[in-house]
mmCIF file of C-alpha atoms in Angstrom:
data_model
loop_
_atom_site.group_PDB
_atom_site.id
_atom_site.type_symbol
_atom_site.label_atom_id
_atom_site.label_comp_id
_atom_site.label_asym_id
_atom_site.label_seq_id
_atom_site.Cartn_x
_atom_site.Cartn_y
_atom_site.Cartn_z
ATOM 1 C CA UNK O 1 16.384 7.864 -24.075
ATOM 2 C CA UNK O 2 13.299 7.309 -26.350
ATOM 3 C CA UNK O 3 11.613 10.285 -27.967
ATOM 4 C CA UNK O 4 9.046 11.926 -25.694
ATOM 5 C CA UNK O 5 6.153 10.919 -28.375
ATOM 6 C CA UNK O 6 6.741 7.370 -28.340
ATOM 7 C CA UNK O 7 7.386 7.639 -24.494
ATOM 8 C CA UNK O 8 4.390 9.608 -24.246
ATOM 9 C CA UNK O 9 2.182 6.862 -26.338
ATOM 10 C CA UNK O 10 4.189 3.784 -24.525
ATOM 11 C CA UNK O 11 2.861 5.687 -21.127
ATOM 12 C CA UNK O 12 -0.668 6.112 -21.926
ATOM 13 C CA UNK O 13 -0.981 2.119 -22.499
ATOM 14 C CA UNK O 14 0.526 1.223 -20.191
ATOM 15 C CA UNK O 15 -1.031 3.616 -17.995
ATOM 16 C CA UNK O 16 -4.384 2.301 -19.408
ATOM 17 C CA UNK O 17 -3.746 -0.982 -18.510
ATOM 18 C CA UNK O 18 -2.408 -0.255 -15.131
ATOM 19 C CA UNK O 19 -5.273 1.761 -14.598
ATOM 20 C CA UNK O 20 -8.120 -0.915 -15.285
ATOM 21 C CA UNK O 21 -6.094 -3.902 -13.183
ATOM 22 C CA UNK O 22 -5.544 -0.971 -10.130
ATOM 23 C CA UNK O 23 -9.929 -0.861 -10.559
ATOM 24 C CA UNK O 24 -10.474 -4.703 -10.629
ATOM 25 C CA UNK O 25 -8.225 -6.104 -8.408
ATOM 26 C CA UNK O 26 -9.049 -3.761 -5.984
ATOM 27 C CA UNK O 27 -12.393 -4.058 -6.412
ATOM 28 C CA UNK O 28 -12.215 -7.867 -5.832
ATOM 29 C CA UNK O 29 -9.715 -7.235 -2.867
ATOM 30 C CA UNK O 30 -12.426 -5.307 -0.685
ATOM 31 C CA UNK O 31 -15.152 -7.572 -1.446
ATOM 32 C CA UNK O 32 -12.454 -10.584 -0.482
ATOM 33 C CA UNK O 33 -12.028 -8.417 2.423
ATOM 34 C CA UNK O 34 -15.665 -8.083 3.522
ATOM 35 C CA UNK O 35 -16.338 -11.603 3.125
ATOM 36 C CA UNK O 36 -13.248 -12.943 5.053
ATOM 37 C CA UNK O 37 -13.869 -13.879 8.589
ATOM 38 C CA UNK O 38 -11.045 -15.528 10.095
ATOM 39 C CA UNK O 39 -9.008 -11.889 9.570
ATOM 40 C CA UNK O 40 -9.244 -9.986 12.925
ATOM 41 C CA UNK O 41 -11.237 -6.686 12.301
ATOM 42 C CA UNK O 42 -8.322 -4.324 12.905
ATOM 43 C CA UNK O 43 -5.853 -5.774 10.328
ATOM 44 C CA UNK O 44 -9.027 -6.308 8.155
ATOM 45 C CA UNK O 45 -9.498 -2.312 8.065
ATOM 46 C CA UNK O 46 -6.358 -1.491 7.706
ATOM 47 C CA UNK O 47 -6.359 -3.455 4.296
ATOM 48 C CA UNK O 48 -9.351 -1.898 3.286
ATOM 49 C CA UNK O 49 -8.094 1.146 3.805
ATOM 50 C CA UNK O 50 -4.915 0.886 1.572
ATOM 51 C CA UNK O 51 -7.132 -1.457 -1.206
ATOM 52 C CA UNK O 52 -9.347 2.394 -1.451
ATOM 53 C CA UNK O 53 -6.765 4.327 -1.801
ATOM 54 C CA UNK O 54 -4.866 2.076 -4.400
ATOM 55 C CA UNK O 55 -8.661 1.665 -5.741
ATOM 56 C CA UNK O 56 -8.790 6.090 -5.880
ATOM 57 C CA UNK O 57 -5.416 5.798 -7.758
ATOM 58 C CA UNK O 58 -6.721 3.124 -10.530
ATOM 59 C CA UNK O 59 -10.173 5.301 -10.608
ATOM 60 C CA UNK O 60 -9.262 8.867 -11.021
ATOM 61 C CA UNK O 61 -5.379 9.809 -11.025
ATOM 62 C CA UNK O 62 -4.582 7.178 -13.669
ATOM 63 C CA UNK O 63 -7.194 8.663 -15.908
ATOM 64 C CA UNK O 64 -6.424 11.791 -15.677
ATOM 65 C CA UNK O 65 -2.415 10.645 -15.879
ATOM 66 C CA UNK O 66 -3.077 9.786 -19.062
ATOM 67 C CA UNK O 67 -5.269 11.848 -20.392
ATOM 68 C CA UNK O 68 -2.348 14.918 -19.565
ATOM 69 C CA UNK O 69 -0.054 12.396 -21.878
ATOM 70 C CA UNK O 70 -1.719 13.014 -24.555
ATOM 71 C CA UNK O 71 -2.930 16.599 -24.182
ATOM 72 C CA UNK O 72 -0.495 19.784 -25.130
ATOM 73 C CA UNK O 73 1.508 20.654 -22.578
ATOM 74 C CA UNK O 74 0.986 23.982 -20.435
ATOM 75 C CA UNK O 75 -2.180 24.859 -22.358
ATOM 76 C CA UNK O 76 -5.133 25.994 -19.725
ATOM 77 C CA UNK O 77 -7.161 22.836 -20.250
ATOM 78 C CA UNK O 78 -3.860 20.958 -19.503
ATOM 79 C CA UNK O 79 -2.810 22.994 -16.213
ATOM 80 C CA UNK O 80 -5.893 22.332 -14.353
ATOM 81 C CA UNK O 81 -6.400 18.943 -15.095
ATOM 82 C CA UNK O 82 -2.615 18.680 -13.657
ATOM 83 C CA UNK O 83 -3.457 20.901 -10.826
ATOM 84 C CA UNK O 84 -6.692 18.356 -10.167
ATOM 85 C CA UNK O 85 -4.575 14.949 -10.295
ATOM 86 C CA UNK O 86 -1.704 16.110 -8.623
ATOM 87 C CA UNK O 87 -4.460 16.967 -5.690
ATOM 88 C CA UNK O 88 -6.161 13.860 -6.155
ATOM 89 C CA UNK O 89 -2.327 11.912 -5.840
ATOM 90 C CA UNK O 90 -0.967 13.194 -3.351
ATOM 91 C CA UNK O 91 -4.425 12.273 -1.085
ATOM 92 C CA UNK O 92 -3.779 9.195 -2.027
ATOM 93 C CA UNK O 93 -0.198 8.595 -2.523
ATOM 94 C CA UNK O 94 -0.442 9.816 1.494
ATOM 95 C CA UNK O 95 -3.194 7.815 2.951
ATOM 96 C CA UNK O 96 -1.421 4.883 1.099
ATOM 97 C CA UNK O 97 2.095 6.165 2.797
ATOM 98 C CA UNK O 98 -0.027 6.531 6.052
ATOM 99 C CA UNK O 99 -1.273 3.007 5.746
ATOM 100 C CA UNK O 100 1.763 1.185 5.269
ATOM 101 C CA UNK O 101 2.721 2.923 8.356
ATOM 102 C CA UNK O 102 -0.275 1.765 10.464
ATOM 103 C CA UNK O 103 0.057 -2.282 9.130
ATOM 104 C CA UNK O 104 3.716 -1.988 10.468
ATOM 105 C CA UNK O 105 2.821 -0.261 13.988
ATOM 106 C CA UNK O 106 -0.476 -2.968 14.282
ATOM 107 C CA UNK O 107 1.835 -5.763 13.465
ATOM 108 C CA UNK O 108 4.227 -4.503 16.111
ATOM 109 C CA UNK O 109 1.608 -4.038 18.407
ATOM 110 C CA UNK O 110 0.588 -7.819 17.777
ATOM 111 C CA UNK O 111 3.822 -8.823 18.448
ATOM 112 C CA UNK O 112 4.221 -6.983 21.691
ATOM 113 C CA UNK O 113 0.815 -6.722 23.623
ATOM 114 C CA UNK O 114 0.572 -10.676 23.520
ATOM 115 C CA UNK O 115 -2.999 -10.886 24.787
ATOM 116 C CA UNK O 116 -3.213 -6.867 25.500
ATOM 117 C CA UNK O 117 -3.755 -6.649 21.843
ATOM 118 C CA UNK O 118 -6.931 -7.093 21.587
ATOM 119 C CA UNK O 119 -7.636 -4.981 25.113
ATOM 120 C CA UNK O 120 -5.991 -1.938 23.504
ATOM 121 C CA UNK O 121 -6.150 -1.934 19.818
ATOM 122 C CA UNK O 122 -9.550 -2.270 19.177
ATOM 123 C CA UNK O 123 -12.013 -1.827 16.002
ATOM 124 C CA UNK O 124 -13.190 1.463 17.234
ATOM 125 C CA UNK O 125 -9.578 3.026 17.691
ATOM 126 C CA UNK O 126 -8.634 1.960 14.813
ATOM 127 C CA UNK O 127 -11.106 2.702 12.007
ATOM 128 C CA UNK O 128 -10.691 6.129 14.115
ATOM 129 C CA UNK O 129 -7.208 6.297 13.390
ATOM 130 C CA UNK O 130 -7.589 5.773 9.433
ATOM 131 C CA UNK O 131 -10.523 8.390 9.442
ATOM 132 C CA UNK O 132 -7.889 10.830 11.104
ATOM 133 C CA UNK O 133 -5.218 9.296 8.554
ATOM 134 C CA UNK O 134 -7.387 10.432 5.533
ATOM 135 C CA UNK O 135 -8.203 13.680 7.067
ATOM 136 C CA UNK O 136 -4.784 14.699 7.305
ATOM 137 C CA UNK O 137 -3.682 13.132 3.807
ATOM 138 C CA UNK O 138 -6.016 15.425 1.983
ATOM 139 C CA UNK O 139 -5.419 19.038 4.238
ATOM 140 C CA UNK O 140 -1.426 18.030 3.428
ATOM 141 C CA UNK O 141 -2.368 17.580 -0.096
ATOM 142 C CA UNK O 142 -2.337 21.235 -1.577
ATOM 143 C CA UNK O 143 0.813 22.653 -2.988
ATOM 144 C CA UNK O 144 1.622 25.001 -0.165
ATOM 145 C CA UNK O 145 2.653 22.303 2.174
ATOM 146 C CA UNK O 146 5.992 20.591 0.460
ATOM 147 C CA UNK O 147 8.353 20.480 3.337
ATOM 148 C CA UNK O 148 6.189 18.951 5.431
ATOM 149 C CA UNK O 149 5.025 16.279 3.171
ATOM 150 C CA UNK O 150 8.801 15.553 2.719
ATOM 151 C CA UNK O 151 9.361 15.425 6.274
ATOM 152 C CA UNK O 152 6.039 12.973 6.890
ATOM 153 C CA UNK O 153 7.209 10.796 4.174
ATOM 154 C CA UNK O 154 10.977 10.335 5.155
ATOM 155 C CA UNK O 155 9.893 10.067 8.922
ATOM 156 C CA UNK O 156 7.072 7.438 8.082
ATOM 157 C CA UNK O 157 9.376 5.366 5.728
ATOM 158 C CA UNK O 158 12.166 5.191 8.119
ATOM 159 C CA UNK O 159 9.777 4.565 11.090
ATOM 160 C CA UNK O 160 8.291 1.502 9.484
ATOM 161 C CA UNK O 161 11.581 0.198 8.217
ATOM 162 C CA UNK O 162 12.921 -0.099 11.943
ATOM 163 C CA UNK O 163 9.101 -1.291 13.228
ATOM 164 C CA UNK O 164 9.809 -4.015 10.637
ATOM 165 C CA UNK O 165 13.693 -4.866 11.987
ATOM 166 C CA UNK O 166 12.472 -4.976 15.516
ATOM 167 C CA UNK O 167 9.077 -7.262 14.457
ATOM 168 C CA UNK O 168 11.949 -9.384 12.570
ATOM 169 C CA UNK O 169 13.724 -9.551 16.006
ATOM 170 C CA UNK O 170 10.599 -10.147 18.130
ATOM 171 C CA UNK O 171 9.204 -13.027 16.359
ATOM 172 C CA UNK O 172 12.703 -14.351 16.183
ATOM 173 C CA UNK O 173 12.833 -14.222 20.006
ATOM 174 C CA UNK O 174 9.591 -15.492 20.570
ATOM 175 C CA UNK O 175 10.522 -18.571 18.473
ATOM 176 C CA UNK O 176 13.656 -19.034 20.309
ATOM 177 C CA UNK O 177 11.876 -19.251 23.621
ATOM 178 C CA UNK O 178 8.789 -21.471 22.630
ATOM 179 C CA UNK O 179 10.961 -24.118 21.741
ATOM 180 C CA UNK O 180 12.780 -24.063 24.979
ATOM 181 C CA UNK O 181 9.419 -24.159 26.803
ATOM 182 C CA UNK O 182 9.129 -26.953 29.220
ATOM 183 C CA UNK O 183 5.451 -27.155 29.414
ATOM 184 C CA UNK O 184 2.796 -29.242 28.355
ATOM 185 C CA UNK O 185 2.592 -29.809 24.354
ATOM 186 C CA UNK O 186 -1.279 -28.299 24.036
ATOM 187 C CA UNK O 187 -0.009 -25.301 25.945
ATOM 188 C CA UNK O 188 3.314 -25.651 23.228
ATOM 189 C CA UNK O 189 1.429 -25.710 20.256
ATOM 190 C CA UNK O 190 -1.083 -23.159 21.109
ATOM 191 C CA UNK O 191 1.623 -20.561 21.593
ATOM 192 C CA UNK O 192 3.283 -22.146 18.558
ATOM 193 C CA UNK O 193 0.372 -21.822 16.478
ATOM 194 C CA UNK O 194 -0.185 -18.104 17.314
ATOM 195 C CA UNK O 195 3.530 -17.166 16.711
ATOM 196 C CA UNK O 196 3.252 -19.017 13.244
ATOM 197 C CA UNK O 197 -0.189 -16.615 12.920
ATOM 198 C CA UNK O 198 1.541 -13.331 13.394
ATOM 199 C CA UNK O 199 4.780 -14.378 11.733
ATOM 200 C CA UNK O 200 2.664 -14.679 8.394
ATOM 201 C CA UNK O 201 0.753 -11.800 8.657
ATOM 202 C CA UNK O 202 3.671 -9.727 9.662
ATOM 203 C CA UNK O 203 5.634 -10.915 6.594
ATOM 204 C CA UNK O 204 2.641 -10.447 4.407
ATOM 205 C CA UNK O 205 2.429 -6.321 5.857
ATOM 206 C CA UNK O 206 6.608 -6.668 4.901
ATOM 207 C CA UNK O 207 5.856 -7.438 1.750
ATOM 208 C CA UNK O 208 3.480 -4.590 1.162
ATOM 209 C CA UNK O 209 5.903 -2.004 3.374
ATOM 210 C CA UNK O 210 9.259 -3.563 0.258
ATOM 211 C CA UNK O 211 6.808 -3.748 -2.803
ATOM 212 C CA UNK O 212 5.817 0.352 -1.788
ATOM 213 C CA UNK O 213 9.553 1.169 -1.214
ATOM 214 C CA UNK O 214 10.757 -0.167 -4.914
ATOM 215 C CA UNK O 215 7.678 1.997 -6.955
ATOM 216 C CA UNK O 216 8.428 5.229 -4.336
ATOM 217 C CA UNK O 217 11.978 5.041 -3.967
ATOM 218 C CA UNK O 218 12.584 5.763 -8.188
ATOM 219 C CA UNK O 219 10.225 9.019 -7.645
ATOM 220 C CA UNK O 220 11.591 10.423 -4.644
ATOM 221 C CA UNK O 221 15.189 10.085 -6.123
ATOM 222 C CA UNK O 222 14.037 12.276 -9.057
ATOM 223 C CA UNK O 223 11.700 14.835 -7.709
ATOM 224 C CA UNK O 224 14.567 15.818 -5.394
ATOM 225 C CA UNK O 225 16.986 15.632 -8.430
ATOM 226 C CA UNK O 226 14.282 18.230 -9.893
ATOM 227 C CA UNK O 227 14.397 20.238 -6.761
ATOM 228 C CA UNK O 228 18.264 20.951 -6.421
ATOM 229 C CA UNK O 229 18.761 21.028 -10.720
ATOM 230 C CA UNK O 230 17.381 22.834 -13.662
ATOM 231 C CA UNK O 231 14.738 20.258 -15.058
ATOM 232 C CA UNK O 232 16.337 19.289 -17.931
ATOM 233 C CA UNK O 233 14.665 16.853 -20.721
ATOM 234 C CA UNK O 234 16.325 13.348 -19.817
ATOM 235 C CA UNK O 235 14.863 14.398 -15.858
ATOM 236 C CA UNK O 236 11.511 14.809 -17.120
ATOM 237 C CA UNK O 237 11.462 11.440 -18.631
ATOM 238 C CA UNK O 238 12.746 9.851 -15.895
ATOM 239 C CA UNK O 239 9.917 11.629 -14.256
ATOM 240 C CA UNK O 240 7.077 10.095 -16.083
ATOM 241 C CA UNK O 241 8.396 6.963 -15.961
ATOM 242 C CA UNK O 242 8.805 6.655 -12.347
ATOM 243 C CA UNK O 243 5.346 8.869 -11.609
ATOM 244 C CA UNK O 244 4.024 5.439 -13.336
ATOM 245 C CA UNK O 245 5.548 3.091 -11.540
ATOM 246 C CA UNK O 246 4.178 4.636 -8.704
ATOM 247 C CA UNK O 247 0.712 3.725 -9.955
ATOM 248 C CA UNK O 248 1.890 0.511 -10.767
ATOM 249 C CA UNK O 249 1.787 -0.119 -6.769
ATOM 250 C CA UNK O 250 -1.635 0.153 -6.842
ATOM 251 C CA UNK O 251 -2.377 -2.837 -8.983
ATOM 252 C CA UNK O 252 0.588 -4.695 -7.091
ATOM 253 C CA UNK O 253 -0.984 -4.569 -3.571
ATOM 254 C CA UNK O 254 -3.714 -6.944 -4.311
ATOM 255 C CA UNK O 255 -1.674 -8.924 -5.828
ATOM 256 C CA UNK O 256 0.370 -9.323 -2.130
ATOM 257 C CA UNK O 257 -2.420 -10.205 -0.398
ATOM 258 C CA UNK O 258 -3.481 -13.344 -2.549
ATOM 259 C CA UNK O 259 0.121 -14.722 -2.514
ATOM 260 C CA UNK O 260 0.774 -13.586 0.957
ATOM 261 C CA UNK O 261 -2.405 -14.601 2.889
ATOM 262 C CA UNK O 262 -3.880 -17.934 2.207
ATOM 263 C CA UNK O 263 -7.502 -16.958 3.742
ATOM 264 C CA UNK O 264 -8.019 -13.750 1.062
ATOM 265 C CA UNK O 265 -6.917 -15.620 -1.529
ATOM 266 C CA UNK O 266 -8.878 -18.090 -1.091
ATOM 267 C CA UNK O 267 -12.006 -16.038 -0.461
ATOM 268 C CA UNK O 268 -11.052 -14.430 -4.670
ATOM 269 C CA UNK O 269 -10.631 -17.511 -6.400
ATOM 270 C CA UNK O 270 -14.365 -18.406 -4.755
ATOM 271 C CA UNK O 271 -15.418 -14.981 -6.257
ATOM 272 C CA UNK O 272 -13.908 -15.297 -9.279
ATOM 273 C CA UNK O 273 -14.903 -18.899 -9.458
ATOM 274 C CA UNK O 274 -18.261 -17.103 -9.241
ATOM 275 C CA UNK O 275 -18.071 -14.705 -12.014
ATOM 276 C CA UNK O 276 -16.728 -17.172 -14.099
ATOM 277 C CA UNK O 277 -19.394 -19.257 -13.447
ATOM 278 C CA UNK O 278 -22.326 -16.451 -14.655
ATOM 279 C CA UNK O 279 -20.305 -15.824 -17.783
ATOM 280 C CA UNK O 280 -20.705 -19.511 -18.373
ATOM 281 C CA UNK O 281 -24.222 -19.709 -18.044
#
């Protein structure tokens, strides 16, 4: 394992850098987001949602991340600018956690309701449901809650993982039976069409759900590595290495959405067709 100075210094670039793409891309995301039309509303905030918490992590844990890198360690100064961003992360790290959750449960919903979906899931309910989502990410954020956040996090992960298995099986099912349809070809296509809809959208939401697994997974491993061992040196690296590729999520998400959904990515290269464009002049 490297020395903890030139991990340290390795960290705070990187950490830099990950920190000003997490602020830009998301930046560009929400106003992709805003301007994108054919999206329905509810799947429309539930992306904005995650692109503000990913935006929070670029804007004021990464910062402060690095800014503890370089600082002495367990001074005052150094304490309660930890004390601040591990706040500040675990808001975030949660309303992220809780929104990978809801794009799973929405997509399932999609899936399932048919042409209920709209009926039931509507814009109100659900830009209710992320207000209550935030709420509860930052009164589970202090340090005297650890069990539970466990709990939330193991119970969320898992929950999504079988939403996604059974979405797998659904759309698998529904392909199955609109080729076997006997009925007139507009009536065919239409419901073909509007499979091939959800099917993309759903795999974009699994992309997010996999891409969020891979930077988590690393950190959960060693924080409960910490919990049931003595924290030794090679366990604290480990620890600052995965606590970054945590934040590397945050840059990654946008990132999903361009390749993943034609419409948004689209609606970025117009805007940064656009900023290119004023440099130019």
């Amino acid at each position: 394992m490297a020395s903890a100075e030139g991990l340290h210094l390795t960290l705070v670039f990187f950490n830099a850098f990950l920190s000003f793409t997490a602020i830009v891309l998301n930046i560009i995301t929400m106003q992709a987001l805003r301007k994108t039309s054919s999206l329905p509303k509810t799947l429309k905030t539930l992306l904005l949602s995650l692109a503000v918490s990913d935006l929070g992590v670029g804007l004021l844990v990464q910062p402060l991340y690095v800014a503890l890198l370089v600082m002495e360690k367990n001074s005052t100064v150094y304490n309660t600018i930890d004390k601040a961003r591990s706040i500040q992360a675990r808001t975030l790290v949660f309303a992220s956690h809780f929104g990978v959750f809801a794009l799973a449960v929405d997509r399932f919903l999609a899936i399932q309701l048919h042409l209920r979906y709209q009926e039931l899931v509507t814009h109100k309910r659900v830009v209710a449901v992320v207000i209550s989502f935030w709420v509860f990410s930052a009164s589970v954020s202090y340090p005297s809650h650890p069990i539970m956040r466990a709990v939330i996090f193991v119970v969320c992960l898992i929950t999504t993982g079988l939403l996604y298995c059974k979405i797998y099986a659904s759309v698998r099912h529904h392909t199955n039976q609109i080729h076997a349809l006997q009925v007139q070809q507009a009536t065919q296509n239409e419901h073909m069409a509007n499979a091939a809809r959800l099917k993309k959208s759903s795999l974009a939401t699994f992309y997010v759900y996999f891409v969020y697994l891979v930077c988590y997974l690393p950190a959960s491993c060693i924080l409960f590595a910490k919990a049931v061992n003595d924290e030794t040196r090679l366990l604290s690296q480990l620890w600052y290495i995965t606590l970054t590729i945590v934040y590397l999520n945050s840059s990654l998400n946008p990132l999903i959405y361009c390749w993943k959904m034609r419409h948004i990515r689209q609606t970025v290269m117009d805007i940064l067709r656009n900023i290119f464009a004023i440099f130019a002049h």
